[in-house]
Tab-separated table of C-alpha atoms (C1' of nucleotides) in Angstrom:
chain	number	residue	atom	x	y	z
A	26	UNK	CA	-62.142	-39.403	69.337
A	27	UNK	CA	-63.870	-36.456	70.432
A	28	UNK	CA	-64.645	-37.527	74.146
A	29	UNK	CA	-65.316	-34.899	76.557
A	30	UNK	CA	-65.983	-32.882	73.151
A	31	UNK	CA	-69.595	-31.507	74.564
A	32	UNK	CA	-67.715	-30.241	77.388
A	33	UNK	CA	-64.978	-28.530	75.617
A	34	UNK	CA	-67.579	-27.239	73.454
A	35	UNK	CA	-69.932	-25.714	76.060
A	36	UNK	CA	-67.168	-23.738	77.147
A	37	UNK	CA	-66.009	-22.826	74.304
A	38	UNK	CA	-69.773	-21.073	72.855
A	39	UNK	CA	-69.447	-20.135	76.985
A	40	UNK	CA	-66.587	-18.246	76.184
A	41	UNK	CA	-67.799	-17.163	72.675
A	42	UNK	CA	-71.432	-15.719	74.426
A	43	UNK	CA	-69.553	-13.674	76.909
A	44	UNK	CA	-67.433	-12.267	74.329
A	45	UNK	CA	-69.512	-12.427	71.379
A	46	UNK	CA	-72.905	-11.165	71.033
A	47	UNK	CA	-73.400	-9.650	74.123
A	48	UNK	CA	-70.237	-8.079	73.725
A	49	UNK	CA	-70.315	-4.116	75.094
A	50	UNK	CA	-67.349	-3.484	72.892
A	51	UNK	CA	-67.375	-2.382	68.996
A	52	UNK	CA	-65.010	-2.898	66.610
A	53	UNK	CA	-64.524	0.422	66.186
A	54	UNK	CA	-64.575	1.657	69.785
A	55	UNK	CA	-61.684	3.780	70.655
A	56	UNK	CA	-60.687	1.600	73.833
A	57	UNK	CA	-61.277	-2.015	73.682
A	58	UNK	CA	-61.529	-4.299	76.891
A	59	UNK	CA	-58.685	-5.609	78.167
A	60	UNK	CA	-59.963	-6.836	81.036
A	61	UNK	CA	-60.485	-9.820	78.878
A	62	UNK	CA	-61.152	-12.610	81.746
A	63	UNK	CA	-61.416	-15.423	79.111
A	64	UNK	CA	-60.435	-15.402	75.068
A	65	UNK	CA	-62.632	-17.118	72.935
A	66	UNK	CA	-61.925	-20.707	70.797
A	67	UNK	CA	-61.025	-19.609	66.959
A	68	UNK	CA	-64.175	-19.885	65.222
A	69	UNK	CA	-63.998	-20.961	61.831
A	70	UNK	CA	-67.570	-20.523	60.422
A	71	UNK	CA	-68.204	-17.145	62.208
A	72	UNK	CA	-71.720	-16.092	60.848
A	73	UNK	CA	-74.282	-13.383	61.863
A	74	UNK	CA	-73.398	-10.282	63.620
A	75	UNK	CA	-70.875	-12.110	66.130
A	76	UNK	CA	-68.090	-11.116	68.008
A	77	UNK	CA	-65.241	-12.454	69.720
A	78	UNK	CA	-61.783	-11.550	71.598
A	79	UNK	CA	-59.076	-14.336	70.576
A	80	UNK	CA	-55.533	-14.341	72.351
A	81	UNK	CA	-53.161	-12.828	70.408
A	82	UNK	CA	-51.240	-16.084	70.746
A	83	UNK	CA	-53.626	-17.845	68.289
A	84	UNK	CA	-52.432	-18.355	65.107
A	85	UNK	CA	-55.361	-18.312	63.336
A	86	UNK	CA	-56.609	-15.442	64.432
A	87	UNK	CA	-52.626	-13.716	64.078
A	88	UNK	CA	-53.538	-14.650	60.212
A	89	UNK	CA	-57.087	-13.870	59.997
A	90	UNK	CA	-58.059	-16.993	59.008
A	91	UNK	CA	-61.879	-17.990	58.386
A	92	UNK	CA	-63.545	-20.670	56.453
A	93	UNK	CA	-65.513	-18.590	54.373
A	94	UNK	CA	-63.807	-17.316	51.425
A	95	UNK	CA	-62.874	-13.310	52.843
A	96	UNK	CA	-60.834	-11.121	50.865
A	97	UNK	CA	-58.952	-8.033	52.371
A	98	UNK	CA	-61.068	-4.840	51.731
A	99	UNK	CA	-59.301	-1.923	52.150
A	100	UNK	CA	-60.850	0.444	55.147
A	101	UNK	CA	-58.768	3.014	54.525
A	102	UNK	CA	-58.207	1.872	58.752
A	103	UNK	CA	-54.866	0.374	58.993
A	104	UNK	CA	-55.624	-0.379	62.765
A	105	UNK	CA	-59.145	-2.420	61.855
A	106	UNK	CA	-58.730	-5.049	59.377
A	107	UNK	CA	-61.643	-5.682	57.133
A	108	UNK	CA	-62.325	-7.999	55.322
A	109	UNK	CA	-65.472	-9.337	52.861
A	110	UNK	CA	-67.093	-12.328	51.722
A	111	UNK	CA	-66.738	-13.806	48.608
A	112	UNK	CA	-69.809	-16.454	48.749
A	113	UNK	CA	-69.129	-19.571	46.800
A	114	UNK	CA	-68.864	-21.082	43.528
A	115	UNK	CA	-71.258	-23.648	42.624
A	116	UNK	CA	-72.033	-25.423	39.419
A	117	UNK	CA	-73.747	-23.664	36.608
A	118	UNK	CA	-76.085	-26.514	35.943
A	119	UNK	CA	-76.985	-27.328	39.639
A	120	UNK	CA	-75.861	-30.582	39.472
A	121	UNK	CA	-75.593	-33.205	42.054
A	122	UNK	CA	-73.365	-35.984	42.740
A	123	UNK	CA	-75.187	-39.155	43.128
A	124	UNK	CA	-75.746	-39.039	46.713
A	125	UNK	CA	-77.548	-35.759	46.696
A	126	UNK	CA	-74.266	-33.736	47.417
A	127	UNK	CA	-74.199	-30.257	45.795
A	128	UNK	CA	-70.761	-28.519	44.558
A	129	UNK	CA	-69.664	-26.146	46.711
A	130	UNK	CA	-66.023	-25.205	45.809
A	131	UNK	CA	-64.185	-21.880	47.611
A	132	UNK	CA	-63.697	-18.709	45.155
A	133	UNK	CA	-60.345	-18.149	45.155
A	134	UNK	CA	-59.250	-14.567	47.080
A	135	UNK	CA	-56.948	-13.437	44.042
A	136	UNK	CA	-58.990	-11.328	41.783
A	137	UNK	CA	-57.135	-12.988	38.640
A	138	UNK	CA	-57.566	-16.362	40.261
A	139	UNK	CA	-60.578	-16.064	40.520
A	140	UNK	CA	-61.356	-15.174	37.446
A	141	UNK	CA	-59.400	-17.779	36.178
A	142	UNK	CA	-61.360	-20.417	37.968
A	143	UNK	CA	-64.312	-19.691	36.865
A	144	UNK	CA	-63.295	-20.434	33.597
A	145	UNK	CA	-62.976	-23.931	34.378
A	146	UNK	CA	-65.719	-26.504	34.790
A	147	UNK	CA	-67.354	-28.194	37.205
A	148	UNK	CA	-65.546	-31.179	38.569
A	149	UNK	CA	-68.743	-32.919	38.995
A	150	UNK	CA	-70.842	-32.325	35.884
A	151	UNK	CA	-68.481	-30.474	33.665
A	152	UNK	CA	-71.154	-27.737	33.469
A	153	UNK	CA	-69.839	-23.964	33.906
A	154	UNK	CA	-69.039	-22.815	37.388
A	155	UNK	CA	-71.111	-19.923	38.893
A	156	UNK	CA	-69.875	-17.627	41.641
A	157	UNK	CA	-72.717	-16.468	43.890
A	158	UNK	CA	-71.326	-13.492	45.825
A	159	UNK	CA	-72.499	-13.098	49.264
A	160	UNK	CA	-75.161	-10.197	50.072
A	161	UNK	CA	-75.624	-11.119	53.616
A	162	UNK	CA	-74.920	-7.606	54.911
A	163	UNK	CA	-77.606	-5.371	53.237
A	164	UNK	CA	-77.244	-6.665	49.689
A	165	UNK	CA	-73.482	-6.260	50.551
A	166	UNK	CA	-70.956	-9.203	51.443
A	167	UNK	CA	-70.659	-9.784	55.014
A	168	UNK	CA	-67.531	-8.167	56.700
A	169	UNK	CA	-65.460	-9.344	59.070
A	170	UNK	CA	-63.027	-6.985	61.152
A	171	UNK	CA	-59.768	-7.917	62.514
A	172	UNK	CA	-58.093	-5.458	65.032
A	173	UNK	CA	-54.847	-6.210	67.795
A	174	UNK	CA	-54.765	-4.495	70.844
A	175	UNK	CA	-52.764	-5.644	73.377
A	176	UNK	CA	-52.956	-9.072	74.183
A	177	UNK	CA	-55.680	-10.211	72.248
A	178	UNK	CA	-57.192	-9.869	68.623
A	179	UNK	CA	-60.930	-8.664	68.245
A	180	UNK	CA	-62.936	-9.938	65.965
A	181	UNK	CA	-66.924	-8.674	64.272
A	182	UNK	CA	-68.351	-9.864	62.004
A	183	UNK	CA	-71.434	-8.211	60.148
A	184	UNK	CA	-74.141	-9.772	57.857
A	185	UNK	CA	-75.016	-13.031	58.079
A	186	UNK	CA	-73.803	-15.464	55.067
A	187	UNK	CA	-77.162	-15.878	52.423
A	188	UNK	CA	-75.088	-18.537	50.441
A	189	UNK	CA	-73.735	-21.902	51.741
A	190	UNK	CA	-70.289	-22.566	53.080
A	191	UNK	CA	-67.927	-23.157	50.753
A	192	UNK	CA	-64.738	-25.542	50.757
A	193	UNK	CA	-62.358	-24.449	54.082
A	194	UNK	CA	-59.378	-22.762	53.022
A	195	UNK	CA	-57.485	-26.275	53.698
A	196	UNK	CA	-59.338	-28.243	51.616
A	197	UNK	CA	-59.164	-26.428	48.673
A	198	UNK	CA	-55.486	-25.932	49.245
A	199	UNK	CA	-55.664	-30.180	49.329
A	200	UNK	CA	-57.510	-30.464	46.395
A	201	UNK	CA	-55.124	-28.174	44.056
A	202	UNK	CA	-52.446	-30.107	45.260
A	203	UNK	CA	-53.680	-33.496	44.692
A	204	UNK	CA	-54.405	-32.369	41.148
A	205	UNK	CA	-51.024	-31.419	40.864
A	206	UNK	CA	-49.753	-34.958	41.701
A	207	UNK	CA	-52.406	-36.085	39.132
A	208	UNK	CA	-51.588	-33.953	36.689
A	209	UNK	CA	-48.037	-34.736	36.872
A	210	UNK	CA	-48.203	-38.504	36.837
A	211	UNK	CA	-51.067	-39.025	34.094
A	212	UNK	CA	-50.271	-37.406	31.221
A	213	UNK	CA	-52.961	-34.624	30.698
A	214	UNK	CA	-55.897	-35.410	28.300
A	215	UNK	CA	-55.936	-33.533	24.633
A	216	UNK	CA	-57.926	-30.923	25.648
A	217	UNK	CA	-55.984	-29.846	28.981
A	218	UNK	CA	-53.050	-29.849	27.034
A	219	UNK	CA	-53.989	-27.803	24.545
A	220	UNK	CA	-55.218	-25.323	26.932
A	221	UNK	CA	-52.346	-25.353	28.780
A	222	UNK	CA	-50.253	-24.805	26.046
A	223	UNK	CA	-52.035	-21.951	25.187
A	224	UNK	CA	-51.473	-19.976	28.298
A	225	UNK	CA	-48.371	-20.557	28.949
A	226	UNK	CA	-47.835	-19.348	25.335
A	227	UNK	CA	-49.495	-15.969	26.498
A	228	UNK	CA	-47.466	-16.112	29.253
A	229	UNK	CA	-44.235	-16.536	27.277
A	230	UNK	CA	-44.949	-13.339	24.776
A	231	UNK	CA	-45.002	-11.777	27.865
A	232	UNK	CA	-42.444	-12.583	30.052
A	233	UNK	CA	-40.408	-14.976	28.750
A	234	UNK	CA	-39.865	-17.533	30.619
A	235	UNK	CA	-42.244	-20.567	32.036
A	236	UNK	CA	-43.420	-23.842	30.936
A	237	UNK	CA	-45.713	-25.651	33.547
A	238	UNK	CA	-43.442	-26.098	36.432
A	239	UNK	CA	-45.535	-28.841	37.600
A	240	UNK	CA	-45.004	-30.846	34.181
A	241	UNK	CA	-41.371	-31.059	35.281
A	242	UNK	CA	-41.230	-32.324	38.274
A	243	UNK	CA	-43.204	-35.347	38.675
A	244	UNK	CA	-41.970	-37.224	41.195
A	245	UNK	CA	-42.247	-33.866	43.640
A	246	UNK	CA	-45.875	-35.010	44.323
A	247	UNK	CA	-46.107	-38.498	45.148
A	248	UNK	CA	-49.908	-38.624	46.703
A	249	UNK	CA	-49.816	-40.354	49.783
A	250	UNK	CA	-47.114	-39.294	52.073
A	251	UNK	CA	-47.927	-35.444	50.434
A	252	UNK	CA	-50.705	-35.482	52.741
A	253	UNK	CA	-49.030	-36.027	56.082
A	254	UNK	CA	-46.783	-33.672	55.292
A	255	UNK	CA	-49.129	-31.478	53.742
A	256	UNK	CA	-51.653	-31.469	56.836
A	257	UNK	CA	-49.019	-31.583	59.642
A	258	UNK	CA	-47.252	-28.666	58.820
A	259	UNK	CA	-50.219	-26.569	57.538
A	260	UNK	CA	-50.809	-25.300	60.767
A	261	UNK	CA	-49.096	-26.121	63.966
A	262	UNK	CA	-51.694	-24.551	66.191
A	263	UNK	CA	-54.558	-25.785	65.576
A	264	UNK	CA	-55.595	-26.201	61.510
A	265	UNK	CA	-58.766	-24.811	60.346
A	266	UNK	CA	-61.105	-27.918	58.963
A	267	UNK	CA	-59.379	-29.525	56.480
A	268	UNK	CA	-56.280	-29.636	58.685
A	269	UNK	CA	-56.928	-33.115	60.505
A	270	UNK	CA	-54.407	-35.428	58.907
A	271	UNK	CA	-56.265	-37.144	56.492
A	272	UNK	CA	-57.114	-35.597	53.081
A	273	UNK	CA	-60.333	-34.014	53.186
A	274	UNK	CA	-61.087	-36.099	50.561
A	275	UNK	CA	-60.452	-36.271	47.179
A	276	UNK	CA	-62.100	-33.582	44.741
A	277	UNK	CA	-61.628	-32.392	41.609
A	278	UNK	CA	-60.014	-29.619	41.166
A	279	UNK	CA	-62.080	-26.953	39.090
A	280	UNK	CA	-60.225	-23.902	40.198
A	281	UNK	CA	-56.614	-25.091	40.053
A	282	UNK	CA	-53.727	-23.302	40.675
A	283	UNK	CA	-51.443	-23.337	38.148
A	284	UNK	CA	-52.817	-26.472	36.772
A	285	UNK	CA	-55.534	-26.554	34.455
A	286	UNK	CA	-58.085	-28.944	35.232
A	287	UNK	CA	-59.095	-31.075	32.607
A	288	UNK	CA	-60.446	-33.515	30.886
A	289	UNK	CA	-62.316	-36.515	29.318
A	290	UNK	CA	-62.175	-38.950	31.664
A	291	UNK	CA	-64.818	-37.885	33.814
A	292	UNK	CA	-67.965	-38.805	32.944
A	293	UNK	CA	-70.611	-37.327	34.755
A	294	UNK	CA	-71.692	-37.484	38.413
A	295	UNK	CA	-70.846	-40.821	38.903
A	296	UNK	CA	-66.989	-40.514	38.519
A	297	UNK	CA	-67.180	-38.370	41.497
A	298	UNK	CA	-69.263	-39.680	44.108
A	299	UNK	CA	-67.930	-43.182	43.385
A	300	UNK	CA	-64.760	-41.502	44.372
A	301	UNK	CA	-66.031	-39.354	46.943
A	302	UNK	CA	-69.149	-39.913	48.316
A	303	UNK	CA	-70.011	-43.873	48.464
A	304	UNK	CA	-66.628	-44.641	49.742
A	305	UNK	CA	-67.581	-43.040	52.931
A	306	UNK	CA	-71.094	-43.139	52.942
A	307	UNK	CA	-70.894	-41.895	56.136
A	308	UNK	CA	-72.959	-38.944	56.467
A	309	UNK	CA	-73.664	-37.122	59.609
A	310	UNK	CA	-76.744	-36.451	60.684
A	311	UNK	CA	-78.057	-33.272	59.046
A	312	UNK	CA	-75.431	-32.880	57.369
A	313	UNK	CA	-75.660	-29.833	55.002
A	314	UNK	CA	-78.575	-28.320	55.708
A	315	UNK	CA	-77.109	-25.053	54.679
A	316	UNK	CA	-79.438	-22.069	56.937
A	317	UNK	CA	-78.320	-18.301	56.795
A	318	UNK	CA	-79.370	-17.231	59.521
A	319	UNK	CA	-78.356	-19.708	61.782
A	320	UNK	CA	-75.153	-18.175	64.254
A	321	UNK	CA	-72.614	-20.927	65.071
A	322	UNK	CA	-74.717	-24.203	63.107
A	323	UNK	CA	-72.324	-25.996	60.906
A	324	UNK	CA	-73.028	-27.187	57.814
A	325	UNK	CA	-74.848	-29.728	59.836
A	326	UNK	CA	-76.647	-27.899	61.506
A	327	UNK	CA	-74.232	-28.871	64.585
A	328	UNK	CA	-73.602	-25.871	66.681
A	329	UNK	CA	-70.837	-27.669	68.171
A	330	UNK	CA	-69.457	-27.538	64.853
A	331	UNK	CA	-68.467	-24.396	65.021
A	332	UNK	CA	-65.385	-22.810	66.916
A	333	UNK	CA	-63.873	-25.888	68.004
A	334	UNK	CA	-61.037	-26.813	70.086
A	335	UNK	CA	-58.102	-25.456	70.948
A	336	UNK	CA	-57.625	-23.140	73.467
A	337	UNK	CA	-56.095	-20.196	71.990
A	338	UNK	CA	-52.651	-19.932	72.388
A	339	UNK	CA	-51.610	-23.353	72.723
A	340	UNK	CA	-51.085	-25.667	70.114
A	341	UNK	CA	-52.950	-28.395	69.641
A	342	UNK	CA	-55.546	-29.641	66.822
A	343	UNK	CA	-58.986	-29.680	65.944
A	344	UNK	CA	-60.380	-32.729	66.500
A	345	UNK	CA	-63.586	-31.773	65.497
A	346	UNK	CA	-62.525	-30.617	61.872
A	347	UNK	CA	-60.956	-34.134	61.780
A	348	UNK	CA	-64.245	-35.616	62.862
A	349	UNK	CA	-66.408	-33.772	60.095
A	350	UNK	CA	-63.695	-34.184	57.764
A	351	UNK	CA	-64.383	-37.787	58.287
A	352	UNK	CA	-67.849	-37.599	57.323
A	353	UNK	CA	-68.154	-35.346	54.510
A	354	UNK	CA	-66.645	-34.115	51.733
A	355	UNK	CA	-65.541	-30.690	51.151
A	356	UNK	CA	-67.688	-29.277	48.576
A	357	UNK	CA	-70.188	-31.488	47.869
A	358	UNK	CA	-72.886	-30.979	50.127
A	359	UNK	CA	-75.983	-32.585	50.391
A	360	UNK	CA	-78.496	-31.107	48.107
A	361	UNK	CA	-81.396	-31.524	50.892
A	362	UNK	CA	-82.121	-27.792	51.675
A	363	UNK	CA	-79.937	-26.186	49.044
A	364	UNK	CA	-81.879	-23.134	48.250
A	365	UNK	CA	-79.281	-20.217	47.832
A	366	UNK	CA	-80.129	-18.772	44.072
A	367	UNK	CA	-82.087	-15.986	45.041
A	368	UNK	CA	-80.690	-13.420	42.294
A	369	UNK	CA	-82.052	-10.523	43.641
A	370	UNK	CA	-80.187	-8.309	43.090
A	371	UNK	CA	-79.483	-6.606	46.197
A	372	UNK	CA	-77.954	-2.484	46.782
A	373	UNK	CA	-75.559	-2.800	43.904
A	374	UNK	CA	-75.067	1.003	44.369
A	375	UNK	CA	-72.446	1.355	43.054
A	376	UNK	CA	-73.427	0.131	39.839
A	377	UNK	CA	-70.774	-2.270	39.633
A	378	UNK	CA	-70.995	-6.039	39.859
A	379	UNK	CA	-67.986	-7.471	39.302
A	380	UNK	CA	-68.774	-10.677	40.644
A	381	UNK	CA	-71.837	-10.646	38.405
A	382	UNK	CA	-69.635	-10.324	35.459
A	383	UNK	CA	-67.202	-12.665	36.281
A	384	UNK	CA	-69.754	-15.128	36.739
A	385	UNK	CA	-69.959	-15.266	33.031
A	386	UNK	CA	-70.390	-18.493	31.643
A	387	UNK	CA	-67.369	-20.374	30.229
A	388	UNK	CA	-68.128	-23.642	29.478
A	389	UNK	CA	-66.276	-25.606	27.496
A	390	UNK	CA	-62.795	-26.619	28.815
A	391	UNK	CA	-62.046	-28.454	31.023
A	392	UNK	CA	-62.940	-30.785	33.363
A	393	UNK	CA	-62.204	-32.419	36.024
A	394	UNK	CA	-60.369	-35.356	35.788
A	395	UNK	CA	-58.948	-36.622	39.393
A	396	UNK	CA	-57.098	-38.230	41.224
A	397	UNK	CA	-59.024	-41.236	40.470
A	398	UNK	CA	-56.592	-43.425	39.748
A	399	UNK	CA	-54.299	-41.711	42.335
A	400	UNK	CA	-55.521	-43.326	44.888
A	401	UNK	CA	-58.763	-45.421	46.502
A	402	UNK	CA	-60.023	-43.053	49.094
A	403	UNK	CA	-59.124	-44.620	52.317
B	19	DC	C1'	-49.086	-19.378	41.992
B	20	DA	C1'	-52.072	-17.815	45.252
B	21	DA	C1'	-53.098	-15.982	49.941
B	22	DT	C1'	-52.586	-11.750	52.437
B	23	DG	C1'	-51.880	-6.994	53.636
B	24	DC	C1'	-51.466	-2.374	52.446
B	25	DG	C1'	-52.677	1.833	50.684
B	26	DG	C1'	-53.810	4.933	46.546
B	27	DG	C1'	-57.669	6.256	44.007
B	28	DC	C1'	-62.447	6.766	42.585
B	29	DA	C1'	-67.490	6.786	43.006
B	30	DT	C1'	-71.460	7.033	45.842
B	31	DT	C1'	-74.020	8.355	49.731
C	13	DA	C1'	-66.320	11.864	55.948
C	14	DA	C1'	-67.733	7.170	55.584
C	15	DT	C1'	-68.267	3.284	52.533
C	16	DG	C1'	-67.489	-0.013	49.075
C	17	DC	C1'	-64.536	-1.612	45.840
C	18	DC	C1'	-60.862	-1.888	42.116
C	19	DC	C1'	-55.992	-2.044	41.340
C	20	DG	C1'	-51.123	-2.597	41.755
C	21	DC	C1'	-47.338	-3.682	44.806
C	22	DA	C1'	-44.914	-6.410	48.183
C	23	DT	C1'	-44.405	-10.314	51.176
C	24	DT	C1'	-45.157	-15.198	52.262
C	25	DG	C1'	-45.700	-19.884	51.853
DNA sequence: CAATGCGGGCATT
DNA sequence: AATGCCCGCATTG
């Protein structure tokens, strides 16, 4: 796969350059360029003070997709869209799977998600989870701005990520799911149980109605042929990483959507790389080497990594996500130059940290209990 | 359920 | 006025 991939990719950061950073256009400029001669290739890990003009045919960019975790931020600009960085959630304890990998899971964009999923454990260690909130851009989240006009879709980013990349969008989407079809075939361990039973007891003196959908229809998630379907229809033009065709891989969930994660089974580190790293040992080269300040470098420190294929308005795949996907897992990274944890605390002006409470510590429940026996990874 | 957008509202600068 | 962010609401998938 991937021939004629260093081609495609030198045009591509072509493209990107002569759109991006030496770009004599600003976000907020009254008149943009539309004398737009070439649109750039969707760039999933944009990074750094980067910009680029995307056709408005590409679907990623209609969506304002990224692979960092950005929530909408309201600009009080209904033409610009902005939006800011969430950072990632990583485990409490700092574990490490036994290759090396760190956890690296994507903070959910729903406030009360998020909130919820920090409540559960790691899937690797069990320890708490701990959301380190990007302060890339001045002690503030990066932003990224969205804005039509015409026939294309600008895009600026501002800040450069201080924290590593967390699971792409379609990976954690893959991961909740495969817990569902785990939850629903194994029946879920004591503690989950309770837990579940719980909320959806809060949930009934409230509403009145609900009992874990997911508990009731079992069959609705058989594993394997989920993920076909799954990928192939997540994104017709051209998925984000995680949208090859082949499962990412199979995590644990510790956010989970609706389902709880849970359990006993997993013991330790172990339990997970066995599942997810040894099978395919196959690590890229640098593979992780996480470095803030470093543009368009992929977690592997692979430029090419970056925005990759598919021209922008056509259809077609990303061969390259499918290629990475290949080689590593989602959010464990290799712990090699992990070295995000710098606490200090950066403008907080306005007093409030909301992140900083919500990292709060919640140990205790949970766990992560996979897939395991769903399936051996292929 | 959660991802997204939108826009009101509030505090700070 | 510009920013940053919280919050609820509505729409989608």
């Amino acid at each position: 796969m991937l021939k004629g991939a260093d081609d495609v990719v030198m045009e591509q950061e072509d493209s990107a350059s002569r759109n991006g950073e030496m770009a004599n256009w600003d976000i907020n400029d009254i008149k943009l360029p539309q004398d737009v001669k070439q649109t750039d290739w969707f760039q999933e890990w944009p990074d750094s003070y980067v910009k680029h003009i995307y056709s408005s045919e590409d679907k990623n960019a209609q969506r304002h997709h990224s692979s960092w975790a950005m929530r909408n931020t309201n600009n009080h600009n209904s033409r610009i869209l902005k939006k800011s960085c969430l950072g990632v959630v990583v485990c409490g304890n700092d574990c490490s799977a036994l290759d090396g990998r760190k956890i690296y899971l994507r903070p959910a964009i729903c406030d009360k998600a998020r909130q919820k999923q920090q409540r559960k454990c790691c899937p690797n260690c069990n320890g708490p989870l701990r959301l380190i909130s990007c302060r890339g851009h001045g002690g503030y989240p990066v932003t990224n701005f969205w804005r039509h006009e015409g026939r294309f879709i600008f895009f600026q980013s501002k800040g450069a990520h201080d924290h590593p990349r967390p699971e792409t969008k379609l990976e954690a989407e893959a991961r909740r799911s495969i817990q569902k079809a785990q939850t629903a075939f194994s029946p879920p361990c004591p503690r989950l149980k309770r837990i579940r039973e719980i909320e959806s007891l809060a949930g009934e003196m409230q509403t009145h109605d609900s009992l874990p959908l997911h508990l009731l229809k079992p069959e609705a998630y058989v594993v394997p042929r989920y993920f076909s379907q799954h990928f192939s229809k997540s994104s017709p033009e051209r998925p984000l990483s995680g949208g090859s065709g082949q499962p990412p891989y199979l995590g644990v969930d510790a956010e989970g959507a609706g389902s709880s994660p849970c359990c006993d089974k997993l013991e330790g580190p172990g339990a997970v790389a066995a599942l997810l790293g040894a099978p395919r040992g196959c690590r890229g080269p640098a593979l992780g080497s996480y470095e803030p300040f470093r543009p368009n470098a992929g977690p592997a420190g692979d430029p090419s990594y970056e925005g990759k294929p598919h021209p922008a308005g056509s259809g077609g795949c990303l061969p390259s996500s499918l290629y990475l996907l290949a080689q590593q897992e989602p959010y464990l990274v290799p712990a090699s130059t992990h070295h995000h944890r710098h606490r200090s605390a950066p403008p907080k002006a306005n007093g409030r940290d909301l992140e900083d409470e919500r990292r709060g510590l919640n140990l205790d429940y949970c766990s992560s209990e996979m897939f395991f026996n769903l399936y051996p990874l292929r």
